[in-house]
PDB file of C-alpha atoms in Angstrom:
ATOM      1  CA  MET A   1     105.709  90.402  79.502  1.00 44.00           C
ATOM      2  CA  GLY A   2     104.362  87.651  77.540  1.00 46.00           C
ATOM      3  CA  ILE A   3     100.722  86.375  78.107  1.00 41.00           C
ATOM      4  CA  PHE A   4     102.307  82.914  79.272  1.00 39.00           C
ATOM      5  CA  SER A   5     104.373  84.206  81.904  1.00 43.00           C
ATOM      6  CA  SER A   6     101.729  86.460  83.288  1.00 42.00           C
ATOM      7  CA  LEU A   7      99.486  83.530  83.345  1.00 37.00           C
ATOM      8  CA  MET A   8     102.142  81.681  85.349  1.00 42.00           C
ATOM      9  CA  GLY A   9     101.954  84.573  88.014  1.00 46.00           C
ATOM     10  CA  ASN A  10     105.552  85.817  86.935  1.00 51.00           C
ATOM     11  CA  ALA A  11     105.999  89.420  87.354  1.00 62.00           C
ATOM     12  CA  GLY A  12     107.323  91.837  84.601  1.00 74.00           C
ATOM     13  CA  ALA A  13     108.674  95.348  84.977  1.00 81.00           C
ATOM     14  CA  VAL A  14     106.527  98.328  84.402  1.00 88.00           C
ATOM     15  CA  ASP A  15     107.161 101.602  83.226  1.00 90.00           C
ATOM     16  CA  ASN A  16     107.544 104.477  85.781  1.00 91.00           C
ATOM     17  CA  GLN A  17     105.235 106.807  83.841  1.00 93.00           C
ATOM     18  CA  ASN A  18     102.692 104.358  83.249  1.00 93.00           C
ATOM     19  CA  LEU A  19     102.658 103.647  87.127  1.00 94.00           C
ATOM     20  CA  GLN A  20     102.533 107.298  88.005  1.00 94.00           C
ATOM     21  CA  ASN A  21      99.572 107.781  85.550  1.00 94.00           C
ATOM     22  CA  ASP A  22      97.366 104.652  87.215  1.00 92.00           C
ATOM     23  CA  TYR A  23      98.670 105.230  90.891  1.00 94.00           C
ATOM     24  CA  GLY A  24      99.925 108.544  91.252  1.00 94.00           C
ATOM     25  CA  GLN A  25      96.915 109.285  93.663  1.00 95.00           C
ATOM     26  CA  LEU A  26      98.321 107.002  96.156  1.00 95.00           C
ATOM     27  CA  LEU A  27     101.390 108.881  96.590  1.00 96.00           C
ATOM     28  CA  PHE A  28     101.964 111.631  99.202  1.00 94.00           C
ATOM     29  CA  GLU A  29     104.148 114.907  98.394  1.00 93.00           C
ATOM     30  CA  SER A  30     107.817 114.107  97.764  1.00 94.00           C
ATOM     31  CA  GLU A  31     107.071 110.253  97.463  1.00 96.00           C
ATOM     32  CA  THR A  32     108.339 108.922  94.297  1.00 95.00           C
ATOM     33  CA  ILE A  33     107.911 105.698  92.225  1.00 95.00           C
ATOM     34  CA  GLU A  34     111.331 103.882  91.932  1.00 93.00           C
ATOM     35  CA  ALA A  35     110.141 100.639  90.274  1.00 90.00           C
ATOM     36  CA  GLY A  36     107.210  98.599  89.657  1.00 90.00           C
ATOM     37  CA  PHE A  37     106.256  95.404  88.678  1.00 87.00           C
ATOM     38  CA  LYS A  38     103.134  93.641  87.410  1.00 83.00           C
ATOM     39  CA  ILE A  39     101.518  90.007  88.073  1.00 75.00           C
ATOM     40  CA  PHE A  40      98.860  89.537  85.721  1.00 71.00           C
ATOM     41  CA  ARG A  41      96.320  91.909  87.402  1.00 76.00           C
ATOM     42  CA  ASP A  42      98.110  92.879  90.423  1.00 81.00           C
ATOM     43  CA  THR A  43     100.972  95.326  90.644  1.00 89.00           C
ATOM     44  CA  PHE A  44     103.695  96.101  93.316  1.00 84.00           C
ATOM     45  CA  ILE A  45     105.146  99.409  93.341  1.00 94.00           C
ATOM     46  CA  PHE A  46     108.627 100.478  95.240  1.00 93.00           C
ATOM     47  CA  THR A  47     108.547 104.114  96.042  1.00 95.00           C
ATOM     48  CA  ASN A  48     111.284 106.143  98.101  1.00 95.00           C
ATOM     49  CA  ARG A  49     108.986 105.868 101.218  1.00 94.00           C
ATOM     50  CA  ARG A  50     107.131 102.390 101.105  1.00 96.00           C
ATOM     51  CA  LEU A  51     105.952  99.239  99.269  1.00 95.00           C
ATOM     52  CA  ILE A  52     102.598  99.564  97.593  1.00 96.00           C
ATOM     53  CA  LEU A  53     100.889  96.259  96.607  1.00 92.00           C
ATOM     54  CA  VAL A  54      97.756  96.603  94.472  1.00 93.00           C
ATOM     55  CA  ASP A  55      95.636  93.485  94.642  1.00 89.00           C
ATOM     56  CA  LYS A  56      92.779  93.456  91.789  1.00 86.00           C
ATOM     57  CA  GLN A  57      89.920  91.271  93.212  1.00 86.00           C
ATOM     58  CA  GLY A  58      86.901  89.448  91.979  1.00 80.00           C
ATOM     59  CA  LEU A  59      86.387  88.097  88.383  1.00 79.00           C
ATOM     60  CA  THR A  60      86.220  91.783  86.813  1.00 78.00           C
ATOM     61  CA  GLY A  61      88.983  92.888  88.983  1.00 74.00           C
ATOM     62  CA  SER A  62      86.822  96.053  89.649  1.00 83.00           C
ATOM     63  CA  LYS A  63      87.448  95.645  93.382  1.00 90.00           C
ATOM     64  CA  THR A  64      90.906  96.755  94.320  1.00 91.00           C
ATOM     65  CA  GLN A  65      92.918  96.321  97.785  1.00 93.00           C
ATOM     66  CA  TYR A  66      95.994  98.675  98.436  1.00 93.00           C
ATOM     67  CA  LEU A  67      98.556  97.454 100.825  1.00 93.00           C
ATOM     68  CA  SER A  68     101.101  99.955 102.029  1.00 95.00           C
ATOM     69  CA  VAL A  69     104.126  98.463 103.784  1.00 95.00           C
ATOM     70  CA  SER A  70     106.740 100.685 105.380  1.00 94.00           C
ATOM     71  CA  TYR A  71     110.281  99.688 104.722  1.00 95.00           C
ATOM     72  CA  LYS A  72     111.033  99.830 108.409  1.00 94.00           C
ATOM     73  CA  SER A  73     108.792  97.148 109.213  1.00 95.00           C
ATOM     74  CA  ILE A  74     110.653  94.522 106.646  1.00 95.00           C
ATOM     75  CA  SER A  75     112.611  92.529 108.949  1.00 93.00           C
ATOM     76  CA  ARG A  76     114.139  90.263 106.178  1.00 93.00           C
ATOM     77  CA  PHE A  77     114.124  89.428 102.294  1.00 94.00           C
ATOM     78  CA  SER A  78     115.413  86.831 100.199  1.00 93.00           C
ATOM     79  CA  VAL A  79     116.072  86.870  96.234  1.00 90.00           C
ATOM     80  CA  GLU A  80     116.297  83.553  94.657  1.00 89.00           C
ATOM     81  CA  THR A  81     117.694  84.054  90.888  1.00 84.00           C
ATOM     82  CA  ALA A  82     116.430  81.985  88.068  1.00 76.00           C
ATOM     83  CA  GLY A  83     118.405  78.903  86.917  1.00 74.00           C
ATOM     84  CA  THR A  84     119.134  77.508  83.565  1.00 68.00           C
ATOM     85  CA  PHE A  85     115.774  75.681  83.460  1.00 67.00           C
ATOM     86  CA  ASP A  86     113.754  77.861  85.631  1.00 67.00           C
ATOM     87  CA  LEU A  87     111.608  80.054  84.043  1.00 70.00           C
ATOM     88  CA  ASP A  88     111.306  82.641  87.269  1.00 79.00           C
ATOM     89  CA  ALA A  89     113.171  84.303  89.940  1.00 84.00           C
ATOM     90  CA  GLU A  90     111.478  84.867  93.388  1.00 87.00           C
ATOM     91  CA  LEU A  91     111.293  87.632  95.932  1.00 89.00           C
ATOM     92  CA  LYS A  92     110.422  86.771  99.717  1.00 93.00           C
ATOM     93  CA  ILE A  93     109.487  89.569 102.107  1.00 94.00           C
ATOM     94  CA  TRP A  94     109.071  88.968 106.096  1.00 95.00           C
ATOM     95  CA  ILE A  95     107.294  91.704 107.811  1.00 94.00           C
ATOM     96  CA  SER A  96     108.307  92.138 111.543  1.00 89.00           C
ATOM     97  CA  ALA A  97     108.785  88.999 113.233  1.00 82.00           C
ATOM     98  CA  GLU A  98     106.529  86.586 110.983  1.00 90.00           C
ATOM     99  CA  GLN A  99     108.063  83.264 110.730  1.00 91.00           C
ATOM    100  CA  GLN A 100     106.657  82.718 107.045  1.00 94.00           C
ATOM    101  CA  PRO A 101     107.398  85.283 104.236  1.00 94.00           C
ATOM    102  CA  SER A 102     104.176  87.825 104.290  1.00 92.00           C
ATOM    103  CA  ILE A 103     105.008  88.662 100.591  1.00 91.00           C
ATOM    104  CA  SER A 104     106.298  86.275  97.960  1.00 89.00           C
ATOM    105  CA  ARG A 105     106.332  87.175  94.308  1.00 84.00           C
ATOM    106  CA  LYS A 106     107.745  85.454  91.213  1.00 82.00           C
ATOM    107  CA  PHE A 107     109.729  87.700  88.180  1.00 79.00           C
ATOM    108  CA  ASN A 108     110.105  86.447  84.848  1.00 75.00           C
ATOM    109  CA  LYS A 109     113.312  86.821  83.335  1.00 74.00           C
ATOM    110  CA  SER A 110     113.200  90.207  81.864  1.00 73.00           C
ATOM    111  CA  VAL A 111     113.377  91.613  85.604  1.00 76.00           C
ATOM    112  CA  ASN A 112     116.838  92.115  86.802  1.00 80.00           C
ATOM    113  CA  VAL A 113     116.349  90.407  90.432  1.00 82.00           C
ATOM    114  CA  TYR A 114     119.871  92.023  91.525  1.00 85.00           C
ATOM    115  CA  GLU A 115     118.044  95.729  90.826  1.00 85.00           C
ATOM    116  CA  VAL A 116     114.954  94.420  93.106  1.00 86.00           C
ATOM    117  CA  GLN A 117     117.251  93.315  95.815  1.00 88.00           C
ATOM    118  CA  LYS A 118     119.085  96.741  95.589  1.00 90.00           C
ATOM    119  CA  ILE A 119     116.017  98.881  95.770  1.00 89.00           C
ATOM    120  CA  LEU A 120     115.151  96.713  98.964  1.00 91.00           C
ATOM    121  CA  ALA A 121     118.400  96.774 100.262  1.00 93.00           C
ATOM    122  CA  GLN A 122     118.712 100.579 100.182  1.00 91.00           C
ATOM    123  CA  HIS A 123     115.352 101.050 102.077  1.00 91.00           C
ATOM    124  CA  VAL A 124     115.225  98.316 104.396  1.00 91.00           C
ATOM    125  CA  LEU A 125     118.960  98.341 105.512  1.00 88.00           C
ATOM    126  CA  ARG A 126     119.364 102.194 106.599  1.00 79.00           C
TER     127      ARG A 126
END
């Protein structure tokens, strides 16, 4: 992921082994990481059980918030692909009956948004 793309807030894919090394302590037995993405300092991780959002806070990023979202609490989601002149694709996730998306993230072109949609669909649409 390039620095320009990162500064623009676009996510790039992260290797599962790196995610396991950095965030393995958040997982419970039999929970596995399926995919993860990084946006500048923040990370979001799709496991076989939930979505984990890692929010680095403050100037130094030493304070971190971990938000765990159960797939069954996701009521709907949308994926908008990048166009010819667009630099990014976008993912929006609604939690329960909220009117506005609770989670919104942009991906750079290195991320296959169809794979992101597939992971969500496998878990949300069960």
